[in-house]
Short mmCIF file of N, CA, C and O in Angstrom, two decimals:
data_model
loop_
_atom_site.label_atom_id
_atom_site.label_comp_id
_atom_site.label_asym_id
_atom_site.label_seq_id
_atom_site.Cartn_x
_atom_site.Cartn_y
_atom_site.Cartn_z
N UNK A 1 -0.19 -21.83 24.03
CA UNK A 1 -0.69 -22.00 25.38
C UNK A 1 0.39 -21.58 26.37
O UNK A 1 1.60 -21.43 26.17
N UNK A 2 -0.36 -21.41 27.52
CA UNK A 2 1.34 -20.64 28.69
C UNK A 2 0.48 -21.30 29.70
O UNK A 2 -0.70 -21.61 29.82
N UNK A 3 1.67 -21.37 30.42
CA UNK A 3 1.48 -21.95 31.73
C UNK A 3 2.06 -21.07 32.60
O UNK A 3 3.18 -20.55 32.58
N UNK A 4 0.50 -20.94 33.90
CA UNK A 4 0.57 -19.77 34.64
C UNK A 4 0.86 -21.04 36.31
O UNK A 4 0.66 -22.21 36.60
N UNK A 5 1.51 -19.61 37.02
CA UNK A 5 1.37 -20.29 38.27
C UNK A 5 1.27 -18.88 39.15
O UNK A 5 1.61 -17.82 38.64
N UNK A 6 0.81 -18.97 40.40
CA UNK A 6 0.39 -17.52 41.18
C UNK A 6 0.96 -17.95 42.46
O UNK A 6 0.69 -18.97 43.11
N UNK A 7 1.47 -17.35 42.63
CA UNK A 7 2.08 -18.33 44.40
C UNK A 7 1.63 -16.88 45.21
O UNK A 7 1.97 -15.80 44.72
N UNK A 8 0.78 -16.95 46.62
CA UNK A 8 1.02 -15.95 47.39
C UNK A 8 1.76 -16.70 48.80
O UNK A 8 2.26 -17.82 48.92
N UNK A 9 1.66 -16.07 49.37
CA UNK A 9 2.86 -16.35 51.31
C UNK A 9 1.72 -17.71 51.51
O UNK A 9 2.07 -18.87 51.71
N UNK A 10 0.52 -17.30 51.43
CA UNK A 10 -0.49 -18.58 51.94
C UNK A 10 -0.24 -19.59 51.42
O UNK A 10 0.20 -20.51 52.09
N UNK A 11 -0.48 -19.74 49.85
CA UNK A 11 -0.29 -21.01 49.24
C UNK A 11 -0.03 -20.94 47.81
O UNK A 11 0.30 -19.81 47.45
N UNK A 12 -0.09 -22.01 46.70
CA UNK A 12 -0.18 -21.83 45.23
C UNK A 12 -1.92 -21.88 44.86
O UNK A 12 -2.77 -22.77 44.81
N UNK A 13 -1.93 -20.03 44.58
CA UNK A 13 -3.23 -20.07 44.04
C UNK A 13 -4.09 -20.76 42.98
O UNK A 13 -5.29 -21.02 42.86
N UNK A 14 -2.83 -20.98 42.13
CA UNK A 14 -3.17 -21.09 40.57
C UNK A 14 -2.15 -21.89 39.71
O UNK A 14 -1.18 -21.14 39.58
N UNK A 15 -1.94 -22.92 39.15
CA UNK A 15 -0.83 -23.54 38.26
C UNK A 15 -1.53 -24.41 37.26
O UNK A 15 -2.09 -25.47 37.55
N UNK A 16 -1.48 -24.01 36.38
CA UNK A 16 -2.33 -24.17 34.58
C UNK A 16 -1.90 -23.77 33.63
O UNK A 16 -1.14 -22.83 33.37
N UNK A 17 -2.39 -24.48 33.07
CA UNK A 17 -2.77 -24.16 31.52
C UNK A 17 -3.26 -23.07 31.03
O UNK A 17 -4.37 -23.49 30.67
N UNK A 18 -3.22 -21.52 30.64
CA UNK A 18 -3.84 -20.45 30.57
C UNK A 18 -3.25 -19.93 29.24
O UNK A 18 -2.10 -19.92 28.81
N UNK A 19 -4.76 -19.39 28.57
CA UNK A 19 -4.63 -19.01 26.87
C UNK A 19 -4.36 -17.41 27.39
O UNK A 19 -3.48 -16.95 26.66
N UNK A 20 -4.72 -16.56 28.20
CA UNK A 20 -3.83 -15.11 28.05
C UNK A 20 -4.04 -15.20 29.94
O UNK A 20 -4.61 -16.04 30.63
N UNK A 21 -3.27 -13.92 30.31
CA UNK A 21 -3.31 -13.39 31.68
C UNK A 21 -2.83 -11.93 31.69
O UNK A 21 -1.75 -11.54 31.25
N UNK A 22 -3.76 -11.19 32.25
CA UNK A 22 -4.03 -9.62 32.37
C UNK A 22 -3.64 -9.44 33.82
O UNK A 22 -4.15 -10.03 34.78
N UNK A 23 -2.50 -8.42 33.85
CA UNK A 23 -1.87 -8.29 35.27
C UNK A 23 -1.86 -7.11 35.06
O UNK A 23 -1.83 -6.71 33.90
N UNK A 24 -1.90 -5.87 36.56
CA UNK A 24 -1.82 -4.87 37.07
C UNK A 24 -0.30 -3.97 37.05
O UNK A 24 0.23 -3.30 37.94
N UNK A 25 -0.04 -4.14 36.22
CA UNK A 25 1.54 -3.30 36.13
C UNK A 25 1.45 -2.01 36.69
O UNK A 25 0.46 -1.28 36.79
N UNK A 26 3.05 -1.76 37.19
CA UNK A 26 2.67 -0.27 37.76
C UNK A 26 2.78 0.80 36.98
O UNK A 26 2.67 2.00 37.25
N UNK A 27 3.04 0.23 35.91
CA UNK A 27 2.78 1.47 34.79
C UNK A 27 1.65 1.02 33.88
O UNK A 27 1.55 1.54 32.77
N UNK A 28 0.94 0.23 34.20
CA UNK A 28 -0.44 0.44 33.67
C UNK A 28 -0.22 -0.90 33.61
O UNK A 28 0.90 -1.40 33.74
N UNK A 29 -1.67 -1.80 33.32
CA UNK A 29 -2.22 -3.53 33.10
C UNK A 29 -1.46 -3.55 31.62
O UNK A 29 -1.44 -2.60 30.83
N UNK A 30 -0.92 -4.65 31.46
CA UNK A 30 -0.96 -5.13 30.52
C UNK A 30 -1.02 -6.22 30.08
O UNK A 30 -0.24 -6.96 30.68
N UNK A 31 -1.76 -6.91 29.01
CA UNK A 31 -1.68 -8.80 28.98
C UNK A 31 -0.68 -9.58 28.10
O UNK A 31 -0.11 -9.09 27.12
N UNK A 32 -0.52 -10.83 28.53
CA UNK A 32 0.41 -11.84 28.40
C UNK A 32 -0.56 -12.58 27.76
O UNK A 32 -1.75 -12.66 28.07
N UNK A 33 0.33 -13.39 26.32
CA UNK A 33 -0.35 -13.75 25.49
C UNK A 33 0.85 -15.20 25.12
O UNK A 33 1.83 -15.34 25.85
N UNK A 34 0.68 -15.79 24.38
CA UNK A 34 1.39 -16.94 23.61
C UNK A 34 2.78 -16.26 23.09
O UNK A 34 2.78 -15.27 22.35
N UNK A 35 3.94 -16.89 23.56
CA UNK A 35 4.87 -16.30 22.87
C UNK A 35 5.56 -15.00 23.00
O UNK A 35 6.36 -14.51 22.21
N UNK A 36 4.90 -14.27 24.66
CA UNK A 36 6.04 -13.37 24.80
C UNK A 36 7.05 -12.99 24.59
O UNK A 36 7.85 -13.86 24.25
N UNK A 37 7.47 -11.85 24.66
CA UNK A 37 8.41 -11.59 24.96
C UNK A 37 8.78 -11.44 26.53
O UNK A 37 8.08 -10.92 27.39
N UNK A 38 10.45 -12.20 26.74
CA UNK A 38 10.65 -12.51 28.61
C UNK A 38 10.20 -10.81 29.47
O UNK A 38 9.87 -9.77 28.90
N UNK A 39 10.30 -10.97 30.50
CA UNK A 39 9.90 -10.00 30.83
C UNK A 39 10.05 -10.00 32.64
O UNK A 39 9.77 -11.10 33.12
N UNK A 40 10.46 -8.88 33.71
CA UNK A 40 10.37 -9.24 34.38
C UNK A 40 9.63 -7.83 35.32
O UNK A 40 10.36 -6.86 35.52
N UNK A 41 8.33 -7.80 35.79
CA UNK A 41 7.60 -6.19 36.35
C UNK A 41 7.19 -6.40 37.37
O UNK A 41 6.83 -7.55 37.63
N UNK A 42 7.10 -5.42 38.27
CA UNK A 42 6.51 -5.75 39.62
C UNK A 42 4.80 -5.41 39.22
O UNK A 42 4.45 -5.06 38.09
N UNK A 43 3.90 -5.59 40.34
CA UNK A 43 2.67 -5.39 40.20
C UNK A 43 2.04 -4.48 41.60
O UNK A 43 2.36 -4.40 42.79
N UNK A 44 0.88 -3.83 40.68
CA UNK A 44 0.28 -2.90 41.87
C UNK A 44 -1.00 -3.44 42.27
O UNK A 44 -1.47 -4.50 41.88
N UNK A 45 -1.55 -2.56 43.12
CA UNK A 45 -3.21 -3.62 43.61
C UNK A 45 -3.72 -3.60 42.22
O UNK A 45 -3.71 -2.79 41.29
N UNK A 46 -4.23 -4.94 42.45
CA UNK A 46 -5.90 -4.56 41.29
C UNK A 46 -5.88 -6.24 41.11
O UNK A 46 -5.56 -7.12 41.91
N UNK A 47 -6.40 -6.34 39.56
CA UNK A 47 -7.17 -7.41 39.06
C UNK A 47 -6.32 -8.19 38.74
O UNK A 47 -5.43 -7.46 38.31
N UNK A 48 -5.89 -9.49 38.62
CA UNK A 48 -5.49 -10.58 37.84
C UNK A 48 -6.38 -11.33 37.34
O UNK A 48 -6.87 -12.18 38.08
N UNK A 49 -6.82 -11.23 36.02
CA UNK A 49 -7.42 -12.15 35.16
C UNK A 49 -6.91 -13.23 34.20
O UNK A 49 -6.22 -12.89 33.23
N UNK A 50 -7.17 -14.35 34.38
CA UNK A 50 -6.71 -15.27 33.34
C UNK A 50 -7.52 -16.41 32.78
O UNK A 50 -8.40 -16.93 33.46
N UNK A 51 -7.23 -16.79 31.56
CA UNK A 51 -8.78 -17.33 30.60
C UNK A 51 -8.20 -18.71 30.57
O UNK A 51 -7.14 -18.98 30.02
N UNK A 52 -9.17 -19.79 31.35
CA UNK A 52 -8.72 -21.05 31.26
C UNK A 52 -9.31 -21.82 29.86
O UNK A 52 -10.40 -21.57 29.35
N UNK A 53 -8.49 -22.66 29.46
CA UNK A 53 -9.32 -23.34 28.29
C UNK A 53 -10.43 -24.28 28.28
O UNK A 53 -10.26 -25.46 28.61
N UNK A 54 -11.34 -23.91 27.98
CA UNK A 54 -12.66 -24.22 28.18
C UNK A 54 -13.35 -24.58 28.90
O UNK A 54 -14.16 -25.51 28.89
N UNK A 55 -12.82 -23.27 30.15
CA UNK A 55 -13.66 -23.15 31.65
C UNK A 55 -13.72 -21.48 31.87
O UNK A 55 -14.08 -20.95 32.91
N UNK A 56 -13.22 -20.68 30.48
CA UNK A 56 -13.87 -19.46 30.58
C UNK A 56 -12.16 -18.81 31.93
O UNK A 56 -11.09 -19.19 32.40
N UNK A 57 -13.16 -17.64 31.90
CA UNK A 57 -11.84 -16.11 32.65
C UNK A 57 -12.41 -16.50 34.53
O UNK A 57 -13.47 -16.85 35.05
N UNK A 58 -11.11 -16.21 34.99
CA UNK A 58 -11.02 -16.01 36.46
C UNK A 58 -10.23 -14.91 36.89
O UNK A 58 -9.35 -14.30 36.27
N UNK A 59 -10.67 -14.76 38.07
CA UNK A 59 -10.15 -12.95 38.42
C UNK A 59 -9.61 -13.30 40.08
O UNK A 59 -10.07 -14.19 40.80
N UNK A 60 -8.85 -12.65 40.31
CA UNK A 60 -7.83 -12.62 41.76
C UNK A 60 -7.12 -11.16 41.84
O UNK A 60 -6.27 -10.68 41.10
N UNK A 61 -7.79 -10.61 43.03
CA UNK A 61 -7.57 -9.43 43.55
C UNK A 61 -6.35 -9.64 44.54
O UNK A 61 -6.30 -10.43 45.48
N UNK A 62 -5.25 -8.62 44.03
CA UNK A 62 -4.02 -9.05 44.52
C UNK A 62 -3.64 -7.52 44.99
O UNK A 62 -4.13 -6.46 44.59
N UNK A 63 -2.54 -7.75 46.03
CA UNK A 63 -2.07 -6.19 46.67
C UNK A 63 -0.74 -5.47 46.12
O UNK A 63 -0.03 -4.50 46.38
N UNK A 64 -0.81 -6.29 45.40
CA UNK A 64 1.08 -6.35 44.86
C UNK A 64 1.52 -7.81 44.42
O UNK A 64 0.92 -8.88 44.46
N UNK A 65 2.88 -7.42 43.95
CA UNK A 65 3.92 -8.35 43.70
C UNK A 65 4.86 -8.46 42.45
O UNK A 65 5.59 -7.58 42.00
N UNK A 66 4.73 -9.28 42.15
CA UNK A 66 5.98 -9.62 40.79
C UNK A 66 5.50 -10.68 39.89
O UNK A 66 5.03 -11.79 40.15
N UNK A 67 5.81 -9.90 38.40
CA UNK A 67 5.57 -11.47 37.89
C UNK A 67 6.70 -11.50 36.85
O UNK A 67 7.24 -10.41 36.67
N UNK A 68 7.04 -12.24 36.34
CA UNK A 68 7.84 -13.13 35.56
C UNK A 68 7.05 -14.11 34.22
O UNK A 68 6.29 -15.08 34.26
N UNK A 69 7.80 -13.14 32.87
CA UNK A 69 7.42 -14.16 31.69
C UNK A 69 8.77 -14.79 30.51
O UNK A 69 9.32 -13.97 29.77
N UNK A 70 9.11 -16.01 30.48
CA UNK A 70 9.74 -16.96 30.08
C UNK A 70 9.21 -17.76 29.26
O UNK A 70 8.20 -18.37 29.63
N UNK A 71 9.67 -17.95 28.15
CA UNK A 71 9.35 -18.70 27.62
C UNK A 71 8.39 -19.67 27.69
O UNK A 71 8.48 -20.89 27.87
N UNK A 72 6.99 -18.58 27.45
CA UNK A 72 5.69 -19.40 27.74
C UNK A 72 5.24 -20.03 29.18
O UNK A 72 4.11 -20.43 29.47
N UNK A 73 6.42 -20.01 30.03
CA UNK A 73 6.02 -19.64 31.69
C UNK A 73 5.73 -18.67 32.31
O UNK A 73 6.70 -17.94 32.50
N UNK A 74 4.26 -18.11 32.97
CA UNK A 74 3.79 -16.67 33.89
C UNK A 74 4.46 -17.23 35.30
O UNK A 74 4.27 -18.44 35.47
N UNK A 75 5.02 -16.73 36.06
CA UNK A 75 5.19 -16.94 37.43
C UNK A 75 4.50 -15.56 38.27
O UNK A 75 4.99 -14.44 38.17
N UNK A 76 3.88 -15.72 38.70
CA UNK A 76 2.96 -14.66 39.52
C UNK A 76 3.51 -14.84 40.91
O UNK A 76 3.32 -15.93 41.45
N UNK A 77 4.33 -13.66 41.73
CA UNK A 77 4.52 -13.96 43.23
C UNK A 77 3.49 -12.46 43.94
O UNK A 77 3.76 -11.27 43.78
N UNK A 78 2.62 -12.88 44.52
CA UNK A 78 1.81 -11.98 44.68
C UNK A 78 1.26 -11.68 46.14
O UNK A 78 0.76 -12.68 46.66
N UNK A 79 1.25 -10.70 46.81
CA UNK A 79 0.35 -10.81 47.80
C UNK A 79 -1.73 -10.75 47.56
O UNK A 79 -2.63 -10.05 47.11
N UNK A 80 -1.59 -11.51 47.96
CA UNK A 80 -3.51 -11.07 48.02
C UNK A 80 -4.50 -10.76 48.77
O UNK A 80 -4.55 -11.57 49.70
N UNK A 81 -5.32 -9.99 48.84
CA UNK A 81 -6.62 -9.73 49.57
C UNK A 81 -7.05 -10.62 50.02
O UNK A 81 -7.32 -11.70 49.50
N UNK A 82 -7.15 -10.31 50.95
CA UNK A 82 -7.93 -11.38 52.60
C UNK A 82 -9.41 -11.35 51.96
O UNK A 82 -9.76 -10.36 51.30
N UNK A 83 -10.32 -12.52 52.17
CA UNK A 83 -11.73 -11.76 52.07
C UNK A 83 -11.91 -12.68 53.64
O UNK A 83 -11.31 -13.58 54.24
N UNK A 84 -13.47 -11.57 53.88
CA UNK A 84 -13.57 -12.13 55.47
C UNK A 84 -13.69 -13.85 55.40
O UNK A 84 -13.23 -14.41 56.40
N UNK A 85 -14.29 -14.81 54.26
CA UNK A 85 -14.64 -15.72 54.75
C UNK A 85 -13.00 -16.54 55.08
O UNK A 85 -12.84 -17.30 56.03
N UNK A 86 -12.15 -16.26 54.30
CA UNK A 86 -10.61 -16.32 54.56
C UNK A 86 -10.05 -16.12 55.98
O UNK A 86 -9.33 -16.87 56.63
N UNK A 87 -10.57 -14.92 56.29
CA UNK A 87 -10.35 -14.70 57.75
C UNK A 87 -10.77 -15.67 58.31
O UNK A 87 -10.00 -16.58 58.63
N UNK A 88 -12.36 -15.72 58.60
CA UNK A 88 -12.75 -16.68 59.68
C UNK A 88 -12.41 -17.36 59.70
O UNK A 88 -12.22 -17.57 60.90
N UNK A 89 -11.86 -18.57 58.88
CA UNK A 89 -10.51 -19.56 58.16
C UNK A 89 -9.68 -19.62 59.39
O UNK A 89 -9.73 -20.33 60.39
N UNK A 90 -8.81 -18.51 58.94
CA UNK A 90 -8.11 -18.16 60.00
C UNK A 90 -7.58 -18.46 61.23
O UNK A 90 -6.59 -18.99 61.74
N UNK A 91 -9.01 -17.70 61.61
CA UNK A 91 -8.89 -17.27 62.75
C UNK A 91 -9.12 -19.29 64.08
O UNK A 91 -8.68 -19.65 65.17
N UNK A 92 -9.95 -19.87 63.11
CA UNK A 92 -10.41 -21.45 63.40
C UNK A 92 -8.96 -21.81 63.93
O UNK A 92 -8.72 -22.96 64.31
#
């Protein structure tokens, strides 16, 4: 099991328990599994997917960033996509 966490400038998206996580590398996606190897890559736009245990895969559209793998710790520092209802958020 690994424990993920996603931090963007707004807030902590995400901090769990997660059986894999599929990140946007800039040399192509690749996934994080049990038992990495450490690792440290920046990230380009696209998908972050990660499979919670027995609540199924979640996805977060991100603009960039960095992630970090340690000894069964993901640290995700990421910027992410606004969606409008976020905005109107906002803007309140």
């Amino acid at each position: 099991m690994l424990r993920l966490r996603i931090v963007s400038p707004e807030k902590v998206e995400f901090d769990g328990e997660v059986e894999s996580v599929l990140v946007p590398g800039t040399l192509g996606s690749f996934e994080i599994l049990n038992d990495h190897a450490p690792i440290i890559s920046s990230l380009e736009k696209g998908l972050v997917e990660y499979a919670i245990p027995r609540e199924g895969k979640r996805q977060l559209v991100i603009l960039g960033g960095f992630v970090e793998v340690q000894k069964n710790v993901v640290s995700l520092c990421v910027e992410k996509e606004i969606t409008e209802d976020e905005e109107e958020k906002n803007e309140d």
